[in-house]
Short mmCIF file of C-alpha atoms in Angstrom, two decimals:
data_model
loop_
_atom_site.label_atom_id
_atom_site.label_comp_id
_atom_site.label_asym_id
_atom_site.label_seq_id
_atom_site.Cartn_x
_atom_site.Cartn_y
_atom_site.Cartn_z
CA MET P 1302 -1.31 40.95 -10.50
CA TYR P 1303 -2.07 39.83 -7.00
CA SER P 1304 -1.73 42.54 -4.35
CA GLY P 1305 -2.84 40.88 -1.07
CA THR P 1306 -6.23 40.08 0.20
CA THR P 1307 -6.84 43.63 0.55
CA PHE P 1308 -8.87 42.95 3.70
CA HIS P 1309 -5.81 45.33 5.44
CA THR P 1310 -3.39 47.64 4.27
CA LYS P 1311 -0.17 45.34 4.75
CA SER P 1312 -1.93 42.15 3.65
CA GLY P 1313 0.33 42.03 0.24
CA ASN P 1314 3.67 43.04 1.96
CA LEU P 1315 5.18 39.48 1.58
CA MET P 1316 3.78 37.97 -1.53
CA GLY P 1317 1.75 41.13 -3.24
CA VAL P 1318 3.37 41.44 -6.55
CA HIS P 1319 2.11 44.86 -6.93
CA GLN P 1320 3.95 45.86 -3.75
CA LYS P 1321 6.92 43.89 -5.07
CA ILE P 1322 7.34 45.82 -8.09
CA ASP P 1323 6.55 49.30 -6.34
CA ARG P 1324 9.63 48.35 -3.65
CA VAL P 1325 11.91 47.60 -6.58
CA ALA P 1326 10.75 50.51 -8.81
CA ARG P 1327 11.22 53.01 -5.96
CA ARG P 1328 15.04 51.67 -5.44
CA HIS P 1329 15.87 51.90 -9.02
CA ILE P 1330 14.40 55.43 -9.41
CA VAL P 1331 16.50 57.02 -6.99
CA GLN P 1332 19.52 56.66 -9.38
CA LEU P 1333 17.39 58.61 -12.16
CA LEU P 1334 15.75 61.16 -10.38
CA PRO P 1335 16.78 65.32 -10.44
CA SER P 1336 18.16 66.59 -6.80
CA TRP P 1337 14.92 68.89 -6.85
CA CYS P 1338 12.52 66.10 -6.91
CA ASN P 1339 10.97 65.00 -3.44
CA PHE P 1340 9.56 61.57 -4.71
CA PRO P 1341 7.47 59.76 -2.23
CA SER P 1342 9.29 56.78 -0.39
CA SER P 1343 8.45 52.99 -0.91
CA LYS P 1344 6.31 53.25 2.47
CA GLU P 1345 4.26 55.99 1.37
CA ILE P 1346 3.67 54.56 -2.00
CA LEU P 1347 2.65 51.15 -0.50
CA HIS P 1348 0.21 52.72 1.77
CA PHE P 1349 -2.07 53.08 -1.50
CA GLU P 1350 -1.92 49.49 -2.36
CA GLY P 1351 -3.81 46.55 -1.09
CA ASN P 1352 -6.77 47.48 0.51
CA ASN P 1353 -6.05 51.22 -0.40
CA GLY P 1354 -5.62 50.54 -3.89
CA PRO P 1355 -7.52 49.83 -6.87
CA ASP P 1356 -8.18 46.15 -6.05
CA GLY P 1357 -9.41 47.15 -2.89
CA ILE P 1358 -12.07 49.49 -4.69
CA LYS P 1359 -13.26 46.13 -6.34
CA ARG P 1360 -14.19 44.98 -2.77
CA LYS P 1361 -15.60 48.27 -1.19
CA SER P 1362 -17.90 49.36 -4.07
CA PRO P 1363 -18.07 46.89 -6.73
CA ALA P 1364 -18.75 48.72 -10.20
CA VAL P 1365 -18.84 52.42 -8.70
CA ASP P 1366 -15.47 54.10 -9.64
CA GLU P 1367 -13.77 50.62 -10.20
CA PRO P 1368 -10.63 50.95 -12.30
CA TRP P 1369 -10.49 48.69 -15.36
CA HIS P 1370 -7.24 47.76 -16.12
CA PHE P 1371 -7.36 45.44 -19.22
CA ILE P 1372 -6.19 46.31 -22.68
CA ASP P 1373 -6.43 44.50 -25.85
CA PRO P 1374 -2.96 44.65 -27.72
CA HIS P 1375 -4.64 43.98 -30.93
CA ASP P 1376 -7.40 46.56 -30.66
CA PRO P 1377 -5.59 50.29 -31.62
CA ASN P 1378 -8.94 51.62 -30.35
CA ASP P 1379 -8.82 50.24 -26.96
CA VAL P 1380 -7.47 53.46 -25.32
CA ALA P 1381 -8.98 53.47 -21.66
CA LEU P 1382 -6.27 52.09 -20.00
CA LEU P 1383 -3.73 54.45 -21.77
CA GLU P 1384 -5.88 57.55 -21.08
CA MET P 1385 -5.85 56.54 -17.43
CA ILE P 1386 -2.20 56.32 -17.25
CA ASP P 1387 -1.89 59.46 -19.09
CA GLN P 1388 -3.79 61.16 -16.31
CA HIS P 1389 -1.96 59.62 -13.50
CA ILE P 1390 1.24 61.05 -14.93
CA THR P 1391 -0.43 64.52 -15.25
CA ASN P 1392 -1.66 64.21 -11.75
CA LEU P 1393 1.38 63.10 -10.29
CA ALA P 1394 3.30 66.13 -11.97
CA ALA P 1395 1.05 68.39 -10.38
CA ALA P 1396 1.41 66.88 -6.88
CA LEU P 1397 5.60 66.73 -7.23
CA SER P 1398 5.57 70.52 -8.58
CA ALA P 1399 3.30 71.38 -5.38
CA ASN P 1400 5.49 69.19 -3.18
CA ASN P 1401 2.19 67.23 -2.09
CA CYS P 1402 3.58 64.08 -1.11
CA GLU P 1403 0.50 62.30 -0.14
CA ARG P 1404 -1.41 63.04 -3.36
CA ALA P 1405 2.21 62.15 -5.20
CA ALA P 1406 2.35 58.80 -3.52
CA PHE P 1407 -1.52 58.08 -4.24
CA GLU P 1408 -0.83 59.00 -7.92
CA ALA P 1409 2.47 56.86 -7.95
CA ALA P 1410 0.99 53.80 -6.56
CA TRP P 1411 -2.10 53.94 -8.66
CA MET P 1412 -0.21 54.48 -11.78
CA ALA P 1413 2.13 51.65 -11.20
CA HIS P 1414 -0.71 49.14 -10.27
CA ALA P 1415 -2.23 50.22 -13.79
CA ILE P 1416 0.73 49.84 -15.70
CA THR P 1417 1.56 46.70 -14.24
CA ASP P 1418 -2.03 45.07 -14.78
CA GLY P 1419 -1.65 46.32 -18.32
CA LEU P 1420 1.33 44.39 -18.69
CA THR P 1421 0.03 41.24 -17.11
CA PRO P 1422 -0.72 38.41 -19.57
CA PRO P 1423 -4.33 37.85 -18.24
CA HIS P 1424 -5.14 41.28 -18.80
CA HIS P 1425 -5.01 41.03 -22.30
CA PHE P 1426 -8.14 38.70 -22.14
CA PRO P 1427 -11.38 40.09 -23.20
CA LEU P 1428 -12.88 39.72 -19.81
CA GLU P 1429 -15.57 42.33 -20.18
CA GLU P 1430 -16.92 40.62 -23.34
CA LYS P 1431 -16.75 37.17 -21.84
CA LEU P 1432 -18.56 38.54 -18.36
CA ALA P 1433 -21.06 40.13 -20.70
CA GLN P 1434 -21.59 37.08 -22.76
CA LEU P 1435 -22.27 34.85 -19.64
CA ARG P 1436 -23.98 37.17 -17.64
CA GLY P 1437 -26.32 38.60 -20.33
CA GLU P 1438 -26.00 41.95 -19.10
CA GLY P 1439 -23.62 45.06 -18.71
CA MET P 1440 -20.73 45.56 -16.17
CA GLU P 1441 -22.63 47.94 -14.00
CA THR P 1442 -24.81 45.34 -12.80
CA ARG P 1443 -21.88 43.72 -10.72
CA ASN P 1444 -22.30 46.20 -7.86
CA SER P 1445 -22.03 43.86 -5.05
CA LEU P 1446 -19.54 41.15 -4.11
CA ILE P 1447 -22.46 38.43 -4.47
CA LYS P 1448 -23.12 39.72 -7.95
CA LYS P 1449 -19.48 39.96 -8.90
CA SER P 1450 -18.89 36.17 -7.86
CA LEU P 1451 -21.99 34.57 -8.76
CA ILE P 1452 -23.24 34.41 -13.03
CA PRO P 1453 -26.95 34.48 -13.22
CA GLY P 1454 -28.48 32.30 -15.76
CA GLU P 1455 -31.90 31.97 -17.25
CA THR P 1456 -32.36 28.51 -15.54
CA VAL P 1457 -30.63 26.48 -12.75
CA LEU P 1458 -28.82 24.56 -15.26
CA LYS P 1459 -27.92 27.70 -17.03
CA THR P 1460 -26.52 29.21 -13.65
CA LEU P 1461 -24.63 26.20 -13.09
CA ARG P 1462 -22.98 26.33 -16.68
CA ASN P 1463 -21.83 29.96 -16.49
CA ASN P 1464 -20.55 29.48 -13.25
CA TRP P 1465 -18.66 26.63 -13.84
CA GLU P 1466 -17.41 28.39 -17.13
CA PHE P 1467 -16.37 31.35 -14.82
CA TRP P 1468 -15.01 29.25 -11.67
CA GLY P 1469 -14.58 25.71 -12.78
CA ALA P 1470 -11.60 24.03 -14.00
CA LYS P 1471 -10.04 25.99 -16.69
CA GLY P 1472 -12.69 28.66 -15.97
CA VAL P 1473 -12.43 32.21 -16.98
CA MET P 1474 -11.60 33.62 -13.51
CA THR P 1475 -9.76 30.52 -12.20
CA MET P 1476 -7.51 30.50 -14.68
CA HIS P 1477 -6.76 34.48 -14.12
CA LEU P 1478 -6.08 33.88 -10.59
CA ALA P 1479 -4.08 30.81 -11.16
CA PHE P 1480 -1.57 32.88 -13.09
CA GLU P 1481 -1.24 35.52 -11.15
CA ALA P 1482 -0.81 33.18 -8.12
CA GLY P 1483 1.95 31.61 -9.82
CA VAL P 1484 3.74 34.90 -10.38
CA ALA P 1485 3.42 35.80 -6.61
CA SER P 1486 4.83 32.63 -5.95
CA VAL P 1487 7.94 32.85 -8.37
CA VAL P 1488 8.83 36.62 -7.84
CA ALA P 1489 8.89 36.65 -4.37
CA TYR P 1490 12.63 36.62 -3.46
CA GLN P 1491 13.98 38.27 -6.58
CA ARG P 1492 15.91 41.51 -6.65
CA PHE P 1493 15.28 42.16 -10.50
CA ALA P 1494 18.69 44.12 -11.29
CA ALA P 1495 17.64 44.07 -14.85
CA GLY P 1496 14.19 46.48 -14.11
CA LEU P 1497 16.44 49.37 -14.04
CA PRO P 1498 15.70 51.29 -17.47
CA GLN P 1499 18.74 51.62 -19.78
CA GLN P 1500 19.69 54.85 -21.51
CA HIS P 1501 18.20 53.79 -24.63
CA ASP P 1502 14.78 53.10 -22.57
CA ILE P 1503 15.06 56.65 -21.20
CA GLU P 1504 15.87 58.40 -24.66
CA GLU P 1505 12.97 56.41 -26.26
CA VAL P 1506 10.27 57.53 -23.87
CA ARG P 1507 11.78 61.37 -23.96
CA ARG P 1508 11.51 61.19 -27.70
CA ALA P 1509 8.27 59.47 -28.29
CA GLY P 1510 6.51 59.76 -24.86
CA PHE P 1511 5.51 57.12 -22.46
CA ARG P 1512 2.24 55.86 -24.35
CA ALA P 1513 4.21 54.70 -27.36
CA PHE P 1514 6.80 53.17 -25.28
CA TYR P 1515 4.13 51.54 -23.19
CA LEU P 1516 2.31 50.17 -26.02
CA GLY P 1517 5.60 48.51 -27.34
CA CYS P 1518 5.84 47.08 -23.71
CA VAL P 1519 1.94 45.56 -24.23
CA ASN P 1520 3.03 44.05 -27.54
CA GLN P 1521 6.08 42.81 -26.27
CA VAL P 1522 4.18 40.92 -23.48
CA ALA P 1523 1.50 39.73 -26.24
CA ASP P 1524 4.27 38.33 -28.26
CA MET P 1525 5.43 35.98 -25.48
CA ALA P 1526 2.06 34.16 -25.52
CA MET P 1527 2.74 33.45 -21.81
CA TYR P 1528 -1.08 33.20 -20.93
CA GLU P 1529 -1.59 30.92 -23.94
CA LYS P 1530 1.09 28.83 -22.69
CA PHE P 1531 -0.16 28.48 -19.16
CA ALA P 1532 -3.62 27.68 -20.60
CA LYS P 1533 -2.16 24.66 -22.25
CA THR P 1534 0.26 23.15 -19.81
CA GLY P 1535 0.13 25.32 -16.25
CA TRP P 1536 3.01 26.59 -14.72
CA THR P 1537 6.20 25.17 -15.93
CA THR P 1538 10.03 25.94 -15.43
CA GLU P 1539 10.09 27.68 -18.66
CA LEU P 1540 7.12 29.83 -17.66
CA ALA P 1541 8.97 30.84 -14.31
CA ARG P 1542 11.93 31.68 -15.84
CA GLN P 1543 10.17 33.70 -18.41
CA THR P 1544 8.48 35.61 -15.67
CA ASN P 1545 11.49 36.45 -13.81
CA ARG P 1546 13.94 36.88 -16.80
CA GLN P 1547 11.51 38.86 -19.32
CA LEU P 1548 8.26 39.97 -17.88
CA MET P 1549 9.08 41.50 -14.37
CA PRO P 1550 12.12 43.43 -15.66
CA LEU P 1551 9.91 44.79 -18.43
CA ILE P 1552 7.02 45.86 -15.84
CA ILE P 1553 9.57 47.47 -13.78
CA ARG P 1554 11.32 49.36 -16.34
CA ALA P 1555 7.75 50.28 -17.38
CA VAL P 1556 6.79 51.59 -13.86
CA VAL P 1557 10.20 53.39 -13.44
CA LEU P 1558 9.64 55.27 -16.76
CA GLY P 1559 6.07 56.20 -15.98
CA TRP P 1560 7.04 57.67 -13.04
CA LEU P 1561 9.90 59.56 -14.42
CA SER P 1562 7.51 60.83 -17.18
CA ALA P 1563 5.75 62.95 -14.44
CA VAL P 1564 9.25 64.21 -13.11
CA TRP P 1565 10.18 65.31 -16.85
CA LEU P 1566 6.50 66.85 -17.23
CA VAL P 1567 7.32 69.02 -14.49
CA GLU P 1568 10.74 69.96 -15.66
CA GLU P 1569 9.17 70.91 -18.81
CA GLN P 1570 6.49 72.83 -17.23
CA ARG P 1571 9.21 75.00 -15.32
CA ALA P 1572 10.96 75.57 -18.48
CA ARG P 1573 8.21 77.31 -20.27
#
């Protein structure tokens, strides 16, 4: 999802979808937090979005510790994102237990970013494989903004073809960015009350764990086939409605429950 230009920390305050999700999720979690929990404020969490968030790393140090928030819903062995989220839950629990608010804000923000990206339809596209096919080399070679933006080729003609397939009309990255820009435009002024987790959501996560719940969410998004519809028709009223009524509430619930999983982990550790 879009999080601003990443040139400064407040670039996504108005249109940043990640920031929007964080603010709504923070508002919802208040109703569910135990009295002991000093959970970071929206302002503290948003400090670690935009330029200070995962998207900022892509500009500051391409291919170096750059989070890769893609997941294949149809590949049970694709667990890198799931493991990343698990680690954020563990780290957030440790920060909350130590009352380390700055670290807790960082973990909450980066966890929310990972959760959101994994539930964003374009992030189910096998981008890594496509880039390897176009570039003929691994992701580690994309270590500068120029190398991230331009696709090499064996000849001038091949270079032009590769970059058209990446940046041209219906290109891989053009489609990705256009979808996320469309989401940013349709969600800006919504409040998303439906993003508050219901009791059955809470019971499911406490019983089966967040990873199982999250995988269910990933599959729900895949079943919506929103990116496939977008590829055929572009943005439509139907897609905008589906974004506001289904996709965004689902993502916000997942973020709230991811954060709560860390809170519950602290309580479990203290009860031992």
